[in-house]
Every structure is written in C-alpha cells, then in structure tokens.
CSV table of C-alpha atoms in Angstrom, one decimal:
chain,number,residue,atom,x,y,z
A,989,UNK,CA,13.9,3.2,-10.3
A,990,UNK,CA,11.1,1.2,-11.8
A,991,UNK,CA,7.6,2.5,-12.4
A,992,UNK,CA,4.3,1.0,-11.2
A,993,UNK,CA,0.7,2.1,-11.7
A,994,UNK,CA,-1.4,2.4,-8.5
A,995,UNK,CA,-5.1,2.2,-9.1
A,996,UNK,CA,-6.2,2.2,-5.4
A,997,UNK,CA,-9.7,1.1,-4.5
A,998,UNK,CA,-13.0,2.0,-6.0
A,999,UNK,CA,-15.3,4.7,-4.7
A,1000,UNK,CA,-19.0,4.6,-5.5
A,1001,UNK,CA,-18.5,2.0,-8.2
A,1002,UNK,CA,-16.0,0.5,-10.7
A,1003,UNK,CA,-13.9,3.0,-12.6
A,1004,UNK,CA,-14.3,2.4,-16.3
A,1005,UNK,CA,-10.8,3.5,-17.3
A,1006,UNK,CA,-8.8,1.4,-14.9
A,1007,UNK,CA,-8.3,-1.5,-17.3
A,1008,UNK,CA,-7.3,0.8,-20.1
A,1009,UNK,CA,-4.8,2.5,-17.8
A,1010,UNK,CA,-3.3,-0.9,-16.7
A,1011,UNK,CA,-2.9,-2.0,-20.3
A,1012,UNK,CA,-1.3,1.3,-21.3
A,1013,UNK,CA,1.1,1.0,-18.3
A,1014,UNK,CA,2.0,-2.5,-19.6
A,1015,UNK,CA,2.6,-1.1,-23.1
A,1016,UNK,CA,4.8,1.6,-21.6
A,1017,UNK,CA,6.9,-1.1,-19.8
A,1018,UNK,CA,5.7,-0.2,-16.3
A,1019,UNK,CA,6.8,-3.0,-14.1
A,1020,UNK,CA,3.7,-3.4,-12.0
A,1021,UNK,CA,0.1,-2.4,-11.4
A,1022,UNK,CA,-1.5,-2.3,-7.9
A,1023,UNK,CA,-4.9,-2.4,-6.4
A,1024,UNK,CA,-6.1,-1.6,-2.8
A,1025,UNK,CA,-9.1,-2.0,-0.5
A,1026,UNK,CA,-10.6,0.0,2.3
A,1027,UNK,CA,-14.3,-0.8,3.1
A,1028,UNK,CA,-15.8,-1.3,-0.3
A,1029,UNK,CA,-14.1,-3.0,-3.2
A,1030,UNK,CA,-11.6,-5.7,-2.5
A,1031,UNK,CA,-8.0,-5.8,-3.7
A,1032,UNK,CA,-7.8,-9.3,-5.4
A,1033,UNK,CA,-10.9,-9.4,-7.7
A,1034,UNK,CA,-9.9,-6.3,-9.8
A,1035,UNK,CA,-6.4,-7.5,-9.9
A,1036,UNK,CA,-7.6,-10.9,-11.3
A,1037,UNK,CA,-9.6,-9.0,-14.0
A,1038,UNK,CA,-6.5,-7.1,-14.9
A,1039,UNK,CA,-4.4,-10.3,-15.0
A,1040,UNK,CA,-6.8,-11.7,-17.5
A,1041,UNK,CA,-6.3,-8.8,-19.9
A,1042,UNK,CA,-2.5,-8.4,-19.6
A,1043,UNK,CA,0.5,-10.7,-20.0
A,1044,UNK,CA,3.7,-9.2,-18.5
A,1045,UNK,CA,3.0,-6.5,-15.9
A,1046,UNK,CA,3.4,-7.6,-12.2
A,1047,UNK,CA,0.2,-7.6,-10.1
A,1048,UNK,CA,0.4,-6.1,-6.6
A,1049,UNK,CA,-1.9,-5.4,-3.7
A,1050,UNK,CA,-1.2,-2.1,-2.0
A,1051,UNK,CA,-2.5,-3.1,0.4
A,1052,UNK,CA,-4.6,-6.2,1.2
A,1053,UNK,CA,-5.9,-5.6,4.8
A,1054,UNK,CA,-4.9,-8.3,7.2
A,1055,UNK,CA,-8.1,-8.1,9.2
A,1056,UNK,CA,-10.1,-8.9,6.1
A,1057,UNK,CA,-8.8,-12.5,5.9
A,1058,UNK,CA,-7.0,-15.0,8.0
A,1059,UNK,CA,-3.3,-15.4,6.9
A,1060,UNK,CA,-4.1,-18.8,5.3
A,1061,UNK,CA,-7.0,-17.3,3.3
A,1062,UNK,CA,-4.7,-14.5,2.1
A,1063,UNK,CA,-2.1,-17.0,1.1
A,1064,UNK,CA,-4.8,-18.9,-0.8
A,1065,UNK,CA,-5.7,-15.8,-2.7
A,1066,UNK,CA,-2.1,-15.0,-3.6
A,1067,UNK,CA,-1.1,-18.5,-4.7
A,1068,UNK,CA,-4.3,-18.9,-6.8
A,1069,UNK,CA,-3.8,-15.6,-8.6
A,1070,UNK,CA,-0.1,-16.4,-9.0
A,1071,UNK,CA,-0.9,-19.5,-10.9
A,1072,UNK,CA,-3.6,-17.9,-13.0
A,1073,UNK,CA,-1.3,-15.0,-13.9
A,1074,UNK,CA,1.8,-17.0,-14.6
A,1075,UNK,CA,3.7,-16.0,-11.5
A,1076,UNK,CA,3.1,-12.2,-11.5
A,1077,UNK,CA,1.8,-11.5,-7.9
A,1078,UNK,CA,3.4,-9.1,-5.4
A,1079,UNK,CA,1.5,-9.5,-2.1
A,1080,UNK,CA,1.3,-6.2,-0.2
A,1081,UNK,CA,-0.2,-6.4,3.3
A,1082,UNK,CA,-1.2,-3.9,5.9
A,1083,UNK,CA,-2.9,-3.8,9.3
A,1084,UNK,CA,-5.1,-0.8,8.6
A,1085,UNK,CA,-6.2,0.9,11.9
A,1086,UNK,CA,-8.6,0.5,14.8
A,1087,UNK,CA,-11.5,2.3,13.1
A,1088,UNK,CA,-11.5,-0.1,10.1
A,1089,UNK,CA,-10.5,-3.3,11.9
A,1090,UNK,CA,-13.1,-2.9,14.7
A,1091,UNK,CA,-15.7,-0.9,12.9
A,1092,UNK,CA,-15.8,-2.8,9.6
A,1093,UNK,CA,-14.3,-6.2,10.1
A,1094,UNK,CA,-15.6,-6.6,13.7
A,1095,UNK,CA,-12.3,-7.7,15.1
A,1096,UNK,CA,-10.2,-6.3,17.9
A,1097,UNK,CA,-7.3,-4.2,16.7
A,1098,UNK,CA,-4.1,-6.0,18.0
A,1099,UNK,CA,-2.6,-4.5,21.1
A,1100,UNK,CA,0.8,-5.6,19.8
A,1101,UNK,CA,0.7,-4.7,16.1
A,1102,UNK,CA,4.3,-5.7,15.4
A,1103,UNK,CA,3.7,-9.2,16.8
A,1104,UNK,CA,0.4,-9.6,14.9
A,1105,UNK,CA,2.1,-8.6,11.7
A,1106,UNK,CA,5.1,-10.9,12.3
A,1107,UNK,CA,2.8,-13.9,12.9
A,1108,UNK,CA,0.7,-13.1,9.9
A,1109,UNK,CA,3.7,-13.0,7.6
A,1110,UNK,CA,5.0,-16.2,9.2
A,1111,UNK,CA,1.8,-18.1,8.4
A,1112,UNK,CA,1.7,-16.8,4.8
A,1113,UNK,CA,5.3,-17.8,4.2
A,1114,UNK,CA,4.7,-21.3,5.6
A,1115,UNK,CA,1.7,-21.8,3.2
A,1116,UNK,CA,3.8,-20.6,0.2
A,1117,UNK,CA,6.9,-22.7,1.1
A,1118,UNK,CA,4.7,-25.8,1.6
A,1119,UNK,CA,7.5,-27.6,3.5
A,1120,UNK,CA,5.3,-28.9,6.3
A,1121,UNK,CA,1.8,-28.6,7.6
A,1122,UNK,CA,1.2,-25.0,8.8
A,1123,UNK,CA,1.5,-24.6,12.5
A,1124,UNK,CA,2.2,-21.6,14.8
A,1125,UNK,CA,2.1,-21.2,18.5
A,1126,UNK,CA,1.0,-17.6,18.1
A,1127,UNK,CA,-0.7,-15.0,20.2
A,1128,UNK,CA,-2.9,-13.6,17.3
A,1129,UNK,CA,-2.8,-16.3,14.6
A,1130,UNK,CA,-2.4,-19.7,16.3
A,1131,UNK,CA,-2.7,-22.7,14.1
A,1132,UNK,CA,-4.4,-25.0,14.9
A,1133,UNK,CA,-6.8,-22.9,16.9
A,1134,UNK,CA,-7.1,-24.1,20.5
A,1135,UNK,CA,-8.7,-21.0,22.2
A,1136,UNK,CA,-12.2,-20.4,23.5
A,1137,UNK,CA,-14.8,-22.5,21.7
A,1138,UNK,CA,-12.3,-24.8,20.1
A,1139,UNK,CA,-13.4,-28.4,19.5
A,1140,UNK,CA,-9.9,-29.7,20.0
A,1141,UNK,CA,-10.2,-31.5,16.6
A,1142,UNK,CA,-8.1,-29.1,14.6
A,1143,UNK,CA,-4.8,-30.3,13.1
A,1144,UNK,CA,-2.1,-28.7,11.1
A,1145,UNK,CA,-2.7,-28.8,7.3
A,1146,UNK,CA,-0.6,-28.4,4.2
A,1147,UNK,CA,-2.0,-26.6,1.2
A,1148,UNK,CA,-3.5,-29.0,-1.3
A,1149,UNK,CA,-2.4,-26.7,-4.1
A,1150,UNK,CA,1.3,-26.5,-4.7
A,1151,UNK,CA,2.2,-22.8,-4.9
A,1152,UNK,CA,3.9,-21.7,-8.1
A,1153,UNK,CA,6.5,-19.8,-6.2
A,1154,UNK,CA,7.7,-20.5,-2.6
A,1155,UNK,CA,9.3,-17.1,-2.6
A,1156,UNK,CA,6.4,-15.0,-3.8
A,1157,UNK,CA,7.3,-11.5,-2.6
A,1158,UNK,CA,5.6,-10.2,0.5
A,1159,UNK,CA,5.6,-6.4,1.1
A,1160,UNK,CA,4.2,-4.5,4.1
A,1161,UNK,CA,2.6,-1.1,4.4
A,1162,UNK,CA,4.2,0.4,7.6
A,1163,UNK,CA,4.3,3.9,9.0
A,1164,UNK,CA,5.9,3.9,12.5
A,1165,UNK,CA,9.7,3.6,12.8
A,1166,UNK,CA,9.6,0.3,14.6
A,1167,UNK,CA,7.1,-1.1,12.1
A,1168,UNK,CA,9.3,0.0,9.2
A,1169,UNK,CA,12.4,-1.5,10.9
A,1170,UNK,CA,10.5,-4.9,11.3
A,1171,UNK,CA,9.4,-4.7,7.7
A,1172,UNK,CA,13.0,-4.5,6.6
A,1173,UNK,CA,13.7,-7.7,8.6
A,1174,UNK,CA,10.8,-9.9,7.7
A,1175,UNK,CA,9.5,-8.7,4.3
A,1176,UNK,CA,10.6,-8.4,0.7
A,1177,UNK,CA,9.6,-4.8,0.5
A,1178,UNK,CA,8.0,-1.7,2.0
A,1179,UNK,CA,5.0,0.3,0.8
A,1180,UNK,CA,5.3,3.8,2.3
A,1181,UNK,CA,2.1,5.8,2.3
A,1182,UNK,CA,3.7,9.3,2.3
A,1183,UNK,CA,7.2,9.6,0.9
A,1184,UNK,CA,9.2,12.8,0.6
A,1185,UNK,CA,12.4,12.5,-1.4
A,1186,UNK,CA,13.8,15.4,0.7
A,1187,UNK,CA,13.3,13.6,4.0
A,1188,UNK,CA,14.8,10.1,3.3
A,1189,UNK,CA,16.9,10.5,6.5
A,1190,UNK,CA,13.7,9.7,8.5
A,1191,UNK,CA,14.0,6.1,7.3
A,1192,UNK,CA,17.8,5.5,7.1
A,1193,UNK,CA,18.0,3.7,10.5
A,1194,UNK,CA,14.9,1.7,10.0
A,1195,UNK,CA,16.1,0.4,6.6
A,1196,UNK,CA,19.6,-0.5,7.7
A,1197,UNK,CA,18.6,-4.2,8.1
A,1198,UNK,CA,17.0,-4.4,4.6
A,1199,UNK,CA,18.5,-7.2,2.5
A,1200,UNK,CA,19.7,-6.8,-1.1
A,1201,UNK,CA,16.8,-6.6,-3.5
A,1202,UNK,CA,14.5,-5.1,-0.9
A,1203,UNK,CA,11.8,-3.0,-2.5
A,1204,UNK,CA,11.0,0.5,-1.4
A,1205,UNK,CA,7.8,1.3,-3.3
A,1206,UNK,CA,6.0,4.5,-2.2
A,1207,UNK,CA,2.8,5.7,-3.7
A,1208,UNK,CA,2.8,9.1,-5.4
A,1209,UNK,CA,0.0,11.1,-7.0
A,1210,UNK,CA,1.1,12.5,-10.4
A,1211,UNK,CA,-0.6,14.9,-12.7
A,1212,UNK,CA,0.7,16.7,-15.8
A,1213,UNK,CA,-0.9,20.2,-15.7
A,1214,UNK,CA,-0.2,23.8,-16.1
A,1215,UNK,CA,-1.6,25.0,-12.8
A,1216,UNK,CA,0.3,23.5,-9.9
A,1217,UNK,CA,-2.1,24.7,-7.2
A,1218,UNK,CA,-5.0,23.1,-9.1
A,1219,UNK,CA,-3.1,19.9,-9.6
A,1220,UNK,CA,-2.4,19.7,-5.9
A,1221,UNK,CA,-6.1,19.9,-5.0
A,1222,UNK,CA,-6.7,16.1,-5.4
A,1223,UNK,CA,-3.5,15.4,-3.3
A,1224,UNK,CA,-4.8,17.7,-0.5
A,1225,UNK,CA,-8.2,16.1,-0.7
A,1226,UNK,CA,-6.6,12.6,-0.2
A,1227,UNK,CA,-4.5,13.9,2.6
A,1228,UNK,CA,-7.4,15.5,4.4
A,1229,UNK,CA,-9.4,12.3,4.2
A,1230,UNK,CA,-6.6,10.1,5.5
A,1231,UNK,CA,-5.5,12.5,8.2
A,1232,UNK,CA,-9.0,13.4,9.3
A,1233,UNK,CA,-11.2,10.4,8.4
A,1234,UNK,CA,-9.0,7.4,8.5
A,1235,UNK,CA,-8.7,7.0,12.2
A,1236,UNK,CA,-9.8,8.3,15.6
A,1237,UNK,CA,-9.0,11.7,17.0
A,1238,UNK,CA,-6.8,10.1,19.6
A,1239,UNK,CA,-5.3,7.4,17.4
A,1240,UNK,CA,-4.6,8.2,13.7
A,1241,UNK,CA,-1.4,6.7,12.3
A,1242,UNK,CA,-1.6,9.0,9.2
A,1243,UNK,CA,-1.8,12.1,11.2
A,1244,UNK,CA,1.1,10.9,13.4
A,1245,UNK,CA,3.2,10.3,10.3
A,1246,UNK,CA,2.5,13.8,9.0
A,1247,UNK,CA,3.6,15.1,12.4
A,1248,UNK,CA,6.9,13.2,12.2
A,1249,UNK,CA,7.5,14.7,8.8
A,1250,UNK,CA,7.5,18.2,10.3
A,1251,UNK,CA,3.8,19.2,10.1
A,1252,UNK,CA,2.5,18.3,13.6
A,1253,UNK,CA,0.4,21.4,14.2
A,1254,UNK,CA,-1.0,21.4,10.6
A,1255,UNK,CA,-2.0,17.7,10.9
A,1256,UNK,CA,-3.9,18.3,14.1
A,1257,UNK,CA,-5.7,21.3,12.6
A,1258,UNK,CA,-6.7,19.2,9.5
A,1259,UNK,CA,-7.9,16.5,11.8
A,1260,UNK,CA,-10.0,18.8,13.9
A,1261,UNK,CA,-11.7,20.5,10.9
A,1262,UNK,CA,-12.4,17.1,9.2
A,1263,UNK,CA,-13.9,15.6,12.4
A,1264,UNK,CA,-16.0,18.7,12.9
A,1265,UNK,CA,-17.6,18.1,9.5
A,1266,UNK,CA,-15.8,21.1,7.9
A,1267,UNK,CA,-14.3,19.0,5.1
A,1268,UNK,CA,-13.6,21.8,2.6
A,1269,UNK,CA,-11.8,23.7,5.2
A,1270,UNK,CA,-9.8,20.6,6.1
A,1271,UNK,CA,-8.7,20.2,2.6
A,1272,UNK,CA,-7.7,23.9,2.4
A,1273,UNK,CA,-5.7,23.5,5.7
A,1274,UNK,CA,-3.4,20.9,4.2
A,1275,UNK,CA,-0.2,22.8,3.5
A,1276,UNK,CA,0.6,23.1,-0.2
A,1277,UNK,CA,4.2,22.4,0.7
A,1278,UNK,CA,3.4,19.1,2.2
A,1279,UNK,CA,1.2,18.0,-0.6
A,1280,UNK,CA,3.8,19.1,-3.1
A,1281,UNK,CA,6.8,17.3,-1.6
A,1282,UNK,CA,5.0,13.9,-1.7
A,1283,UNK,CA,3.6,14.2,-5.2
A,1284,UNK,CA,4.7,14.9,-8.8
A,1285,UNK,CA,2.5,17.7,-10.1
A,1286,UNK,CA,2.9,20.5,-12.7
A,1287,UNK,CA,4.3,21.1,-16.2
A,1288,UNK,CA,6.7,18.7,-17.8
A,1289,UNK,CA,9.8,20.6,-16.8
A,1290,UNK,CA,8.8,20.7,-13.2
A,1291,UNK,CA,8.0,17.0,-13.0
A,1292,UNK,CA,11.2,16.1,-14.8
A,1293,UNK,CA,13.2,18.1,-12.2
A,1294,UNK,CA,11.4,16.7,-9.2
A,1295,UNK,CA,11.6,13.1,-10.6
A,1296,UNK,CA,15.4,13.3,-10.3
A,1297,UNK,CA,15.0,13.8,-6.5
A,1298,UNK,CA,13.0,10.5,-6.3
A,1299,UNK,CA,15.6,8.6,-8.3
A,1300,UNK,CA,18.4,9.9,-6.1
A,1301,UNK,CA,17.2,8.2,-3.0
A,1302,UNK,CA,16.4,4.6,-1.9
A,1303,UNK,CA,13.2,4.2,-3.9
A,1304,UNK,CA,13.2,1.1,-6.1
A,1305,UNK,CA,9.7,1.3,-7.4
A,1306,UNK,CA,7.6,4.4,-7.8
A,1307,UNK,CA,3.9,3.5,-7.7
A,1308,UNK,CA,2.1,6.2,-9.6
A,1309,UNK,CA,-1.5,7.3,-9.2
A,1310,UNK,CA,-2.2,9.1,-12.4
A,1311,UNK,CA,-5.6,10.2,-13.9
A,1312,UNK,CA,-4.7,10.0,-17.5
A,1313,UNK,CA,-2.5,8.1,-20.0
A,1314,UNK,CA,-0.7,11.3,-20.9
A,1315,UNK,CA,0.8,11.5,-17.4
A,1316,UNK,CA,1.8,7.8,-17.5
A,1317,UNK,CA,3.5,8.3,-20.9
A,1318,UNK,CA,5.4,11.4,-19.6
A,1319,UNK,CA,6.8,9.6,-16.6
A,1320,UNK,CA,7.8,6.6,-18.7
A,1321,UNK,CA,9.6,8.9,-21.1
A,1322,UNK,CA,11.4,10.8,-18.3
A,1323,UNK,CA,12.3,7.6,-16.4
A,1324,UNK,CA,13.7,5.8,-19.5
C-alpha cells in the first residue's frame, strides 16, 4: 500500500504550511500529493505551485469537479500540467451534487449521472489519445455542439498540443454501488470518500470488473495524539459538514453512503441538526465509532495496529490528510 498526502481545498484563504507538507511528503517517499475544490479555491492552481517546488511526487486532483469545466477544458488543464511537471499528473474527477452543480456552477445536475460521467471520461480520453478530432454523439457532452442556439459552424477538433501521455490516469470519485461498478470499468482508479477497512465487503461486487493495476485510493484523516476522542473531533466536524451541509435534505449522497455503512438513523439525525443550524450538536451526534473506523487517530501503537487493517484489504494508495509533519513521518515509518 502506497501513501499519498491529501491537502484538500482551502478554507478562508491559502494554508501557509501546505507546500512544506508536500515537500516533506516527497522527502518521505510518499507517492502522491492531492488537491481538491468545492466552491472556493480550485484544484489545479495549487497543484501547479506544488509541481514547481517538487520533482518526483505524483500530482493528483481529488477531485476536480466535472461541472466546473467542460471535459475538453479539463483535459487541457491535465495535459498542460502533465507537461510542466514531467508526467506526474493523476486526474481525479467527480460529479459533486445538485447543491453545488446548480447552486454554484449554474448548471443542471444530470438526471443520468452515470451517463454524464461516462461521456465526460470518453471526451477526456479522446483528447489525451489524440488519435482523431474529438467527437461524441452524447446526451450531456456532445461534440460538436448542435443543440439550441448552435450556429451549425462547429467542427471536431484535435488538440494542438500533443499530450505527454496518452494514458494519463483518470480516477473517479464515486459513492453509489452502480457508480463504483462503472468506475471499475471505465477508469484507472477509484477515490472513495469514506472507507472502512472492516467493511470492504460492501465494494467486492462493484470492484469485480476492475483491471489489473486499478487504484483504490481512499482519503483518511490521520492524527498522532494521546487523546483519541480529541483527535476524532476534526473527523466528526468534517463528517457533520458533508452529511449535513453538502447536499439537500432529500438528496445527499454522503448521508446515503453513511446509511449504507450501517449508520442510517445517525446520518439522518446529523443531517437534521445541521440543517436546523445546530452545528455543534450535529458534530456531537456523529458516532465516535463511525469517525474512528474511517480514520487513523491516536497514539503510535494504536495507529500501527489499525494501519495493518488498511493494508490487508484492496487499498492500493492511502491518501492521508494529516495536520503535521510528525504524523506524516510516523505513517511513512509504519508503512515502510
């Protein structure tokens, strides 16, 4: 199991220690570093900054939101950064949810998410292969565009720039079983949001079609600390925000996933409290057991014991969100 550093997206502003953490991760032989986006900082610009200050570590987006860019624009970002970094890009993509797609990007959330994802990946792959002008008779991403308002003058185009790698890896963030199963068929890897090493049977069927070399790269919060309950507090805060705030009361993929993992009643309670503005109570309502099973928190011996569980399953790359170099060093030592 390889290690990656997951920096996520910015909050109020740039985090001054992100670059130092990325460089420390490279020194410790972490395989990859990952950035993200929600409705603030974008994924590609910080990754480009990191690329300029590192030389070996792979550069991943976990995830770049599909609604933010057309698939050709995303392919342009990826192939440009791949050239500038010497072939180090891992392109992680995700649909996000209706709240963000319609509320932030001003686009309709696709009624057939699997089809929209499949078309998006198809176009990105066509750009990167550069075998012919890009064309797709698609429902969501048709090229050339011939729908309402079209001039009729569009024609298929081939990228002017030759991509450095036709097989630049494409990974998908997916949560539902059908989405995960499609990811195994069309992508080079999967970026699970919540992963429990004790519940890998939830994904066995969906991953049956995965080819050799397929990446399973979950994100995990890690913290070396003496007080487990205190260490779990940031994990619970993250979960409350995603379960309560990242979606509508009637349609929240993160709450649905928590329910499938055995915490249906608890997920709905967290959601109700968060949406009612009782955020501290929502954080408190996140079960410690759930936060604990998807994270690596506590003293050295406890983290070492639990890390063995992660290594025993299908995870190929563990993407670690860690607040300090000491935690990064500990995981590198334990995983050596």
